[in-house]
Short mmCIF file of N, CA and C and ligand atoms in Angstrom, two decimals:
data_model
loop_
_atom_site.label_atom_id
_atom_site.label_comp_id
_atom_site.label_asym_id
_atom_site.label_seq_id
_atom_site.Cartn_x
_atom_site.Cartn_y
_atom_site.Cartn_z
N MET A 1 138.58 145.80 189.01
CA MET A 1 139.85 146.00 187.91
C MET A 1 139.75 145.56 186.28
N ILE A 2 139.03 144.04 185.84
CA ILE A 2 138.51 143.51 185.33
C ILE A 2 137.88 144.22 184.45
N LYS A 3 136.90 144.59 185.64
CA LYS A 3 135.74 145.12 184.71
C LYS A 3 135.93 146.55 184.08
N ARG A 4 136.64 147.06 185.16
CA ARG A 4 137.38 148.75 183.96
C ARG A 4 138.54 148.20 183.09
N PHE A 5 139.06 147.46 182.64
CA PHE A 5 139.59 146.87 181.04
C PHE A 5 138.27 146.42 180.16
N TRP A 6 137.58 146.09 180.41
CA TRP A 6 135.99 145.56 179.91
C TRP A 6 136.17 147.46 179.08
N LEU A 7 135.85 147.26 179.74
CA LEU A 7 134.99 149.16 179.78
C LEU A 7 135.96 149.79 178.66
N ILE A 8 137.68 149.65 179.09
CA ILE A 8 138.65 150.56 178.18
C ILE A 8 138.71 149.68 176.76
N GLY A 9 138.16 148.44 176.45
CA GLY A 9 138.01 147.69 175.41
C GLY A 9 136.36 148.45 174.63
N ILE A 10 135.75 147.98 175.62
CA ILE A 10 134.41 148.39 174.34
C ILE A 10 134.80 149.79 173.73
N PHE A 11 134.81 150.65 174.43
CA PHE A 11 135.22 152.10 174.49
C PHE A 11 136.13 152.09 172.58
N GLY A 12 136.40 151.43 173.10
CA GLY A 12 138.53 151.45 171.71
C GLY A 12 137.21 150.69 170.32
N LEU A 13 136.64 149.98 171.21
CA LEU A 13 135.93 149.12 169.45
C LEU A 13 134.57 150.19 169.37
N LEU A 14 134.23 150.72 170.37
CA LEU A 14 133.18 151.84 169.38
C LEU A 14 133.79 152.48 168.55
N ILE A 15 135.37 153.22 169.30
CA ILE A 15 135.80 154.64 168.55
C ILE A 15 136.02 153.96 167.19
N GLY A 16 136.39 152.49 167.63
CA GLY A 16 137.59 151.63 165.66
C GLY A 16 136.16 151.89 164.85
N CYS A 17 135.10 151.64 165.35
CA CYS A 17 133.55 151.35 164.17
C CYS A 17 132.98 152.16 163.94
N HIS A 18 133.33 153.19 164.57
CA HIS A 18 132.74 155.27 164.11
C HIS A 18 134.28 155.44 162.86
N GLY A 19 135.37 155.20 163.07
CA GLY A 19 136.36 155.53 162.20
C GLY A 19 136.73 155.43 160.93
N GLN A 20 135.95 154.09 160.71
CA GLN A 20 135.79 153.13 159.42
C GLN A 20 134.63 153.52 158.65
N LYS A 21 133.72 154.00 159.90
CA LYS A 21 132.32 153.95 159.07
C LYS A 21 131.86 154.54 157.46
N GLN A 22 131.66 153.96 156.38
CA GLN A 22 131.52 155.02 155.40
C GLN A 22 130.17 155.24 156.18
N VAL A 23 130.11 156.43 155.96
CA VAL A 23 128.93 157.21 155.81
C VAL A 23 127.73 157.49 154.72
N LYS A 24 126.39 157.58 154.24
CA LYS A 24 125.38 157.33 153.05
C LYS A 24 124.98 158.38 152.76
N LYS A 25 125.78 158.42 152.43
CA LYS A 25 124.99 160.68 152.14
C LYS A 25 123.53 159.93 150.91
N HIS A 26 122.03 160.50 150.66
CA HIS A 26 121.74 160.98 150.09
C HIS A 26 122.17 161.61 148.87
N ASN A 27 122.35 161.35 147.11
CA ASN A 27 122.53 161.80 146.12
C ASN A 27 121.46 161.54 144.92
N PRO A 28 121.18 163.62 145.38
CA PRO A 28 120.22 163.63 144.55
C PRO A 28 120.48 164.06 142.72
N TYR A 29 121.86 163.48 141.98
CA TYR A 29 122.15 163.50 141.32
C TYR A 29 122.15 162.86 140.68
N PHE A 30 122.44 160.87 140.73
CA PHE A 30 122.13 159.82 140.72
C PHE A 30 121.37 159.44 139.81
N SER A 31 121.37 159.23 138.88
CA SER A 31 120.26 159.25 138.28
C SER A 31 120.63 157.80 137.15
N LEU A 32 119.94 157.38 137.40
CA LEU A 32 120.00 156.11 135.42
C LEU A 32 119.28 156.08 134.25
N THR A 33 118.09 157.42 134.12
CA THR A 33 117.59 157.84 132.96
C THR A 33 117.72 159.41 132.66
N ASP A 34 118.46 160.25 133.77
CA ASP A 34 118.20 160.97 133.20
C ASP A 34 120.49 161.61 132.60
N THR A 35 120.10 162.18 131.74
CA THR A 35 121.04 162.54 130.77
C THR A 35 122.15 164.19 131.04
N THR A 36 120.66 165.34 131.30
CA THR A 36 121.02 166.45 131.33
C THR A 36 122.50 166.40 132.17
N GLU A 37 123.39 167.13 131.74
CA GLU A 37 124.98 167.68 131.68
C GLU A 37 125.12 168.04 133.23
N LEU A 38 126.01 167.59 133.62
CA LEU A 38 125.93 168.52 135.32
C LEU A 38 127.53 168.81 135.17
N ARG A 39 126.86 170.31 136.16
CA ARG A 39 127.97 171.21 135.76
C ARG A 39 128.02 171.80 137.48
N LEU A 40 128.43 171.47 138.51
CA LEU A 40 128.22 171.29 139.55
C LEU A 40 129.08 171.93 140.18
N PRO A 41 130.06 172.91 141.58
CA PRO A 41 131.60 172.91 141.94
C PRO A 41 131.53 171.55 142.53
N ASN A 42 132.34 171.19 143.13
CA ASN A 42 133.40 170.27 144.06
C ASN A 42 132.51 170.73 145.04
N SER A 43 132.34 172.07 145.59
CA SER A 43 131.33 171.60 147.21
C SER A 43 129.93 170.68 146.93
N VAL A 44 129.74 171.55 145.84
CA VAL A 44 127.75 170.32 146.09
C VAL A 44 128.21 168.72 146.11
N TRP A 45 129.43 168.63 145.59
CA TRP A 45 129.97 167.48 144.83
C TRP A 45 129.97 166.71 146.75
N LYS A 46 131.23 166.99 146.95
CA LYS A 46 131.18 167.12 148.75
C LYS A 46 130.37 166.73 149.15
N GLU A 47 129.38 167.26 149.38
CA GLU A 47 128.23 166.88 149.44
C GLU A 47 126.94 165.45 149.52
N VAL A 48 127.80 165.67 148.53
CA VAL A 48 126.77 163.93 148.42
C VAL A 48 127.45 162.97 147.83
N LEU A 49 128.60 162.77 147.53
CA LEU A 49 129.27 161.89 147.63
C LEU A 49 130.33 161.13 148.77
N SER A 50 130.21 160.19 148.61
CA SER A 50 131.27 159.10 149.82
C SER A 50 132.26 159.87 149.49
N ASP A 51 133.72 160.27 150.99
CA ASP A 51 134.86 161.13 150.63
C ASP A 51 135.53 160.06 149.87
N GLY A 52 135.45 158.96 149.53
CA GLY A 52 136.10 157.79 148.55
C GLY A 52 135.78 158.25 146.79
N VAL A 53 134.36 157.24 146.65
CA VAL A 53 134.39 158.19 145.49
C VAL A 53 134.15 160.31 144.92
N TYR A 54 134.03 161.13 146.14
CA TYR A 54 134.45 162.87 145.70
C TYR A 54 136.34 162.49 145.40
N THR A 55 137.26 161.91 146.50
CA THR A 55 138.96 162.10 146.00
C THR A 55 139.20 161.62 144.55
N ILE A 56 138.19 160.24 144.08
CA ILE A 56 138.67 159.47 143.12
C ILE A 56 138.03 160.66 141.76
N THR A 57 136.79 161.16 142.29
CA THR A 57 135.94 161.19 140.25
C THR A 57 136.00 163.09 140.95
N ARG A 58 136.31 163.82 141.49
CA ARG A 58 137.17 165.49 141.93
C ARG A 58 138.31 165.61 142.23
N GLU A 59 138.89 164.89 143.06
CA GLU A 59 140.28 165.65 143.27
C GLU A 59 140.78 164.24 142.10
N ARG A 60 140.53 163.74 141.39
CA ARG A 60 141.52 163.67 140.23
C ARG A 60 142.21 161.77 140.21
N SER A 61 142.24 160.82 141.23
CA SER A 61 142.78 160.56 143.13
C SER A 61 143.20 158.83 141.86
N THR A 62 144.62 158.36 142.44
CA THR A 62 144.36 156.95 141.69
C THR A 62 143.95 156.36 142.46
N GLU A 63 142.85 154.91 142.23
CA GLU A 63 142.86 153.67 143.93
C GLU A 63 144.08 153.30 144.22
N ALA A 64 144.51 152.36 144.94
CA ALA A 64 145.37 151.45 145.24
C ALA A 64 144.71 149.78 143.88
N PRO A 65 145.52 149.30 142.90
CA PRO A 65 146.02 148.62 142.50
C PRO A 65 145.68 146.86 143.20
N TYR A 66 144.15 146.18 142.34
CA TYR A 66 144.19 144.69 143.49
C TYR A 66 143.13 145.08 143.88
N ASN A 67 143.23 145.89 144.70
CA ASN A 67 142.70 145.95 146.80
C ASN A 67 141.70 146.51 146.74
N ASN A 68 140.18 146.66 145.70
CA ASN A 68 139.88 146.97 144.47
C ASN A 68 138.58 146.22 145.04
N GLU A 69 137.80 146.83 144.36
CA GLU A 69 136.29 146.39 144.24
C GLU A 69 135.35 145.79 142.88
N PHE A 70 135.54 145.83 141.92
CA PHE A 70 135.54 145.63 140.70
C PHE A 70 137.53 144.58 139.69
N CYS A 71 137.85 144.74 140.71
CA CYS A 71 139.83 144.35 140.49
C CYS A 71 139.23 142.92 139.08
N ASP A 72 138.40 142.11 140.00
CA ASP A 72 138.17 140.97 139.53
C ASP A 72 137.22 140.11 139.75
N PHE A 73 136.04 141.04 139.88
CA PHE A 73 134.39 140.77 139.51
C PHE A 73 133.46 140.93 138.18
N LYS A 74 133.17 139.90 138.40
CA LYS A 74 133.20 139.11 136.87
C LYS A 74 131.48 138.91 136.77
N ALA A 75 130.64 138.91 137.43
CA ALA A 75 129.28 139.21 136.83
C ALA A 75 128.79 140.20 136.00
N ALA A 76 128.09 139.24 135.75
CA ALA A 76 127.22 140.74 134.05
C ALA A 76 126.58 141.76 134.53
N GLY A 77 126.58 142.32 133.57
CA GLY A 77 125.68 144.15 134.49
C GLY A 77 126.24 144.87 133.31
N ASN A 78 125.78 146.28 133.66
CA ASN A 78 126.85 147.09 133.11
C ASN A 78 127.11 148.71 134.62
N TYR A 79 128.27 149.12 134.24
CA TYR A 79 128.46 149.98 134.97
C TYR A 79 127.89 151.13 135.20
N HIS A 80 127.32 151.71 135.42
CA HIS A 80 127.99 153.56 135.83
C HIS A 80 128.42 154.41 136.42
N CYS A 81 127.89 155.53 135.64
CA CYS A 81 129.27 156.27 136.78
C CYS A 81 129.20 156.83 138.50
N ALA A 82 129.50 156.92 139.25
CA ALA A 82 129.22 156.49 140.48
C ALA A 82 129.14 157.57 140.75
N ALA A 83 129.48 159.12 140.18
CA ALA A 83 128.87 160.27 141.06
C ALA A 83 127.30 160.44 140.81
N CYS A 84 127.13 160.36 139.39
CA CYS A 84 125.71 160.67 138.26
C CYS A 84 125.25 159.80 137.92
N GLY A 85 125.40 158.71 137.70
CA GLY A 85 124.72 157.70 137.46
C GLY A 85 125.01 157.02 136.06
N ASN A 86 125.49 157.68 135.00
CA ASN A 86 125.89 158.10 133.40
C ASN A 86 126.02 156.11 133.07
N LEU A 87 125.58 156.00 132.52
CA LEU A 87 126.10 154.11 131.91
C LEU A 87 127.77 154.01 130.77
N LEU A 88 128.33 153.51 131.15
CA LEU A 88 129.76 153.81 130.71
C LEU A 88 130.31 152.64 130.37
N PHE A 89 129.87 151.51 130.87
CA PHE A 89 130.24 150.02 130.12
C PHE A 89 129.64 148.85 131.04
N SER A 90 129.38 147.54 130.15
CA SER A 90 129.10 146.14 130.13
C SER A 90 130.05 145.24 130.90
N SER A 91 129.88 144.43 131.09
CA SER A 91 130.81 143.43 131.59
C SER A 91 130.97 142.65 130.65
N VAL A 92 129.97 142.41 129.17
CA VAL A 92 130.41 141.77 128.34
C VAL A 92 131.99 142.98 127.56
N ASN A 93 132.05 143.71 127.20
CA ASN A 93 133.42 144.44 127.71
C ASN A 93 135.30 144.21 128.41
N LYS A 94 134.61 144.03 129.47
CA LYS A 94 135.19 143.75 130.54
C LYS A 94 136.39 142.75 131.04
N TYR A 95 137.66 143.18 130.82
CA TYR A 95 139.01 141.71 130.74
C TYR A 95 139.72 141.86 131.72
N ASP A 96 140.41 141.03 131.47
CA ASP A 96 141.48 141.32 133.15
C ASP A 96 143.10 141.31 132.07
N SER A 97 142.97 142.65 132.36
CA SER A 97 144.33 143.07 132.08
C SER A 97 145.92 143.21 133.30
N GLY A 98 145.07 142.53 134.00
CA GLY A 98 146.88 141.69 135.10
C GLY A 98 146.64 144.25 135.74
N THR A 99 146.27 144.06 135.14
CA THR A 99 146.98 145.44 136.47
C THR A 99 145.81 146.18 137.12
N GLY A 100 145.60 145.06 138.05
CA GLY A 100 145.22 145.34 139.56
C GLY A 100 144.18 146.21 139.46
N TRP A 101 143.57 146.69 138.10
CA TRP A 101 142.32 147.56 137.75
C TRP A 101 141.09 147.53 137.17
N PRO A 102 139.53 147.52 137.18
CA PRO A 102 138.49 147.24 136.61
C PRO A 102 139.29 147.43 134.41
N SER A 103 139.33 146.72 134.05
CA SER A 103 140.27 147.34 132.68
C SER A 103 138.67 146.31 131.26
N PHE A 104 138.45 147.60 130.56
CA PHE A 104 137.49 147.14 129.74
C PHE A 104 138.01 148.04 128.23
N TRP A 105 137.49 146.88 126.84
CA TRP A 105 138.36 147.23 125.65
C TRP A 105 137.59 148.54 124.93
N GLN A 106 135.99 148.72 125.37
CA GLN A 106 135.24 149.38 125.15
C GLN A 106 134.10 150.14 125.64
N PRO A 107 134.03 151.42 125.57
CA PRO A 107 132.68 151.89 125.98
C PRO A 107 132.10 151.45 125.58
N ILE A 108 130.61 152.05 126.17
CA ILE A 108 128.91 151.51 126.34
C ILE A 108 128.75 152.19 124.57
N GLN A 109 129.22 153.45 125.13
CA GLN A 109 129.27 153.93 124.02
C GLN A 109 130.22 155.37 124.14
N PRO A 110 131.24 155.22 123.22
CA PRO A 110 132.60 156.66 124.07
C PRO A 110 131.59 157.80 123.86
N ASN A 111 130.27 158.53 123.63
CA ASN A 111 130.01 160.06 123.17
C ASN A 111 129.87 159.98 124.86
N ARG A 112 129.31 159.06 125.32
CA ARG A 112 128.91 159.28 127.24
C ARG A 112 130.28 159.30 127.84
N LEU A 113 131.72 158.74 127.38
CA LEU A 113 133.05 160.09 127.59
C LEU A 113 133.01 161.65 127.32
N LEU A 114 134.41 161.75 128.18
CA LEU A 114 135.29 163.60 127.71
C LEU A 114 136.39 162.12 127.36
N PHE A 115 137.67 162.90 126.46
CA PHE A 115 139.01 162.72 127.34
C PHE A 115 140.30 163.60 127.00
N ARG A 116 141.16 163.53 127.80
CA ARG A 116 140.90 165.32 127.56
C ARG A 116 143.22 164.31 127.82
N LYS A 117 143.70 165.49 127.43
CA LYS A 117 145.54 164.55 127.66
C LYS A 117 145.80 165.01 129.31
N ASP A 118 146.20 164.07 129.24
CA ASP A 118 147.02 164.50 131.27
C ASP A 118 148.78 164.07 130.86
N PHE A 119 148.82 165.56 131.30
CA PHE A 119 150.18 165.27 131.70
C PHE A 119 150.08 165.37 132.83
N SER A 120 150.13 164.77 133.88
CA SER A 120 150.59 164.47 135.26
C SER A 120 151.16 162.94 135.29
N GLU A 121 151.65 162.34 136.61
CA GLU A 121 153.43 161.77 136.48
C GLU A 121 153.81 161.72 136.06
N LYS A 122 154.57 163.13 134.96
CA LYS A 122 155.96 162.48 134.38
C LYS A 122 155.55 161.41 133.40
N MET A 123 153.83 161.49 132.90
CA MET A 123 154.09 160.65 131.94
C MET A 123 152.72 162.25 130.99
N GLU A 124 152.55 161.27 128.93
CA GLU A 124 151.84 161.54 128.74
C GLU A 124 150.37 160.69 128.34
N ARG A 125 149.58 161.03 129.45
CA ARG A 125 148.60 159.88 129.05
C ARG A 125 147.22 160.44 129.16
N VAL A 126 146.01 159.02 128.88
CA VAL A 126 144.37 160.30 128.19
C VAL A 126 143.77 159.81 129.62
N GLU A 127 143.34 160.78 129.95
CA GLU A 127 142.40 160.47 131.06
C GLU A 127 140.77 160.36 131.00
N VAL A 128 140.14 159.67 131.36
CA VAL A 128 138.65 159.67 130.67
C VAL A 128 137.87 160.32 131.54
N LEU A 129 136.88 161.07 131.75
CA LEU A 129 135.77 161.34 132.46
C LEU A 129 134.13 161.01 132.01
N CYS A 130 134.21 161.62 133.01
CA CYS A 130 132.10 160.99 132.26
C CYS A 130 131.64 161.94 132.03
N LYS A 131 130.93 162.19 130.45
CA LYS A 131 130.96 163.23 130.21
C LYS A 131 129.62 163.64 130.14
N ARG A 132 128.93 163.04 131.10
CA ARG A 132 127.53 164.33 131.76
C ARG A 132 128.21 164.76 133.74
N CYS A 133 129.00 164.16 134.19
CA CYS A 133 129.34 165.13 135.78
C CYS A 133 130.74 165.59 134.95
N GLY A 134 131.43 165.00 134.35
CA GLY A 134 132.93 165.57 134.28
C GLY A 134 133.99 165.16 135.23
N GLY A 135 132.63 163.96 135.89
CA GLY A 135 134.07 163.32 136.83
C GLY A 135 134.68 162.32 135.93
N HIS A 136 136.20 162.46 136.61
CA HIS A 136 137.16 161.24 136.75
C HIS A 136 136.79 160.70 137.17
N LEU A 137 137.54 159.80 135.53
CA LEU A 137 137.40 158.15 136.00
C LEU A 137 138.72 156.94 135.80
N GLY A 138 139.42 157.58 135.03
CA GLY A 138 140.70 156.52 135.04
C GLY A 138 141.32 157.21 133.42
N HIS A 139 141.98 156.18 132.73
CA HIS A 139 142.43 156.18 131.62
C HIS A 139 142.51 155.86 130.57
N LEU A 140 143.40 156.35 129.67
CA LEU A 140 143.06 155.64 128.21
C LEU A 140 144.16 154.89 128.00
N PHE A 141 144.77 153.64 127.93
CA PHE A 141 145.89 153.10 127.36
C PHE A 141 145.55 152.45 125.26
N TYR A 142 146.77 152.75 125.37
CA TYR A 142 146.06 152.02 123.35
C TYR A 142 146.48 149.59 123.23
N ASP A 143 146.37 149.41 124.68
CA ASP A 143 147.11 147.93 125.07
C ASP A 143 146.59 147.53 125.50
N GLY A 144 145.61 147.56 124.96
CA GLY A 144 144.20 146.17 125.21
C GLY A 144 144.07 144.70 123.99
N PRO A 145 143.28 145.24 124.26
CA PRO A 145 142.95 142.56 123.25
C PRO A 145 141.57 143.44 121.87
N ALA A 146 142.31 143.13 121.21
CA ALA A 146 141.25 142.76 119.37
C ALA A 146 139.58 142.98 119.98
N PRO A 147 139.30 143.48 119.26
CA PRO A 147 139.72 144.27 118.21
C PRO A 147 140.09 146.06 117.94
N THR A 148 139.87 146.49 119.95
CA THR A 148 139.56 147.83 119.76
C THR A 148 141.54 148.37 119.60
N ARG A 149 142.04 147.27 121.39
CA ARG A 149 143.92 147.50 121.26
C ARG A 149 143.53 148.91 122.33
N GLN A 150 142.25 148.82 123.15
CA GLN A 150 142.50 149.91 124.09
C GLN A 150 141.99 149.71 125.28
N ARG A 151 142.31 150.14 126.69
CA ARG A 151 142.36 149.44 127.87
C ARG A 151 140.97 151.03 128.43
N TYR A 152 140.35 150.36 128.73
CA TYR A 152 140.34 151.62 129.81
C TYR A 152 140.94 150.80 131.60
N CYS A 153 141.11 151.38 132.09
CA CYS A 153 141.50 151.57 133.00
C CYS A 153 140.18 152.05 133.71
N MET A 154 140.09 151.30 134.80
CA MET A 154 139.36 152.82 135.17
C MET A 154 139.83 152.12 136.63
N ASN A 155 138.89 153.36 137.46
CA ASN A 155 138.78 153.28 139.16
C ASN A 155 137.24 152.71 139.45
N SER A 156 137.41 151.97 140.43
CA SER A 156 136.11 150.83 140.82
C SER A 156 135.43 151.97 141.81
N LEU A 157 135.66 152.16 143.28
CA LEU A 157 134.92 154.00 142.67
C LEU A 157 134.59 155.12 142.27
N ALA A 158 135.10 154.72 141.69
CA ALA A 158 134.25 155.81 139.70
C ALA A 158 132.68 154.95 139.68
N LEU A 159 132.83 153.68 139.83
CA LEU A 159 132.29 152.96 138.80
C LEU A 159 130.68 152.00 139.78
N LYS A 160 129.51 152.01 139.44
CA LYS A 160 128.52 152.00 140.73
C LYS A 160 128.08 149.76 139.10
N PHE A 161 128.04 149.81 139.32
CA PHE A 161 127.36 148.01 138.81
C PHE A 161 126.72 147.90 139.62
N MET A 162 125.78 147.75 138.19
CA MET A 162 124.11 146.96 138.24
C MET A 162 123.29 146.29 137.90
N LYS A 163 123.00 145.37 138.35
CA LYS A 163 122.69 144.13 137.70
C LYS A 163 121.67 143.93 136.54
N ASP A 164 121.32 144.44 136.89
CA ASP A 164 119.35 144.57 136.10
C ASP A 164 119.34 146.11 135.02
N SER A 165 120.94 146.91 134.74
CA SER A 165 120.22 148.27 134.10
C SER A 165 120.17 147.84 133.33
N VAL A 166 119.52 148.32 132.31
CA VAL A 166 118.91 148.07 131.17
C VAL A 166 119.26 148.99 129.97
N LYS A 167 121.00 148.20 129.25
CA LYS A 167 122.06 148.46 128.58
C LYS A 167 121.47 149.88 127.42
FE1 FE B 201 129.12 161.40 136.27
#
């Protein structure tokens, strides 16, 4: 009888672990050097991105505040697009906005980004997208710190942190 409970317990554990496992996919479009613009259908991105990165970048979702990877992250380095590798932000320009999402007061180069008016959620906002792959990254607000007064409110899942990448 006890043995049977053990077996059920182990079986349940295996099912649970399998359900939480993030499948590591190979993404041939991720590059730190290639700046060629990518215009790929979502069906292709679905094959190469993790479910989390796909939901944010291709379905324009927003991750939960606070409980995300880079909200309180303070290491020195650069942030790239999680989908294509495009260099976007530096830790030098990261600050604590208190919003629960990683926030930057300027990008490394604005021309690495695309800006689009977003009227969803009954608000008018500026959506920020990656210029190389067109992936949704977050929004731009104008209540940030000096000198720009800008707040690039990003999704951690849309970013890939690289400690040693070249600016
Ligand atoms: Fe990208």
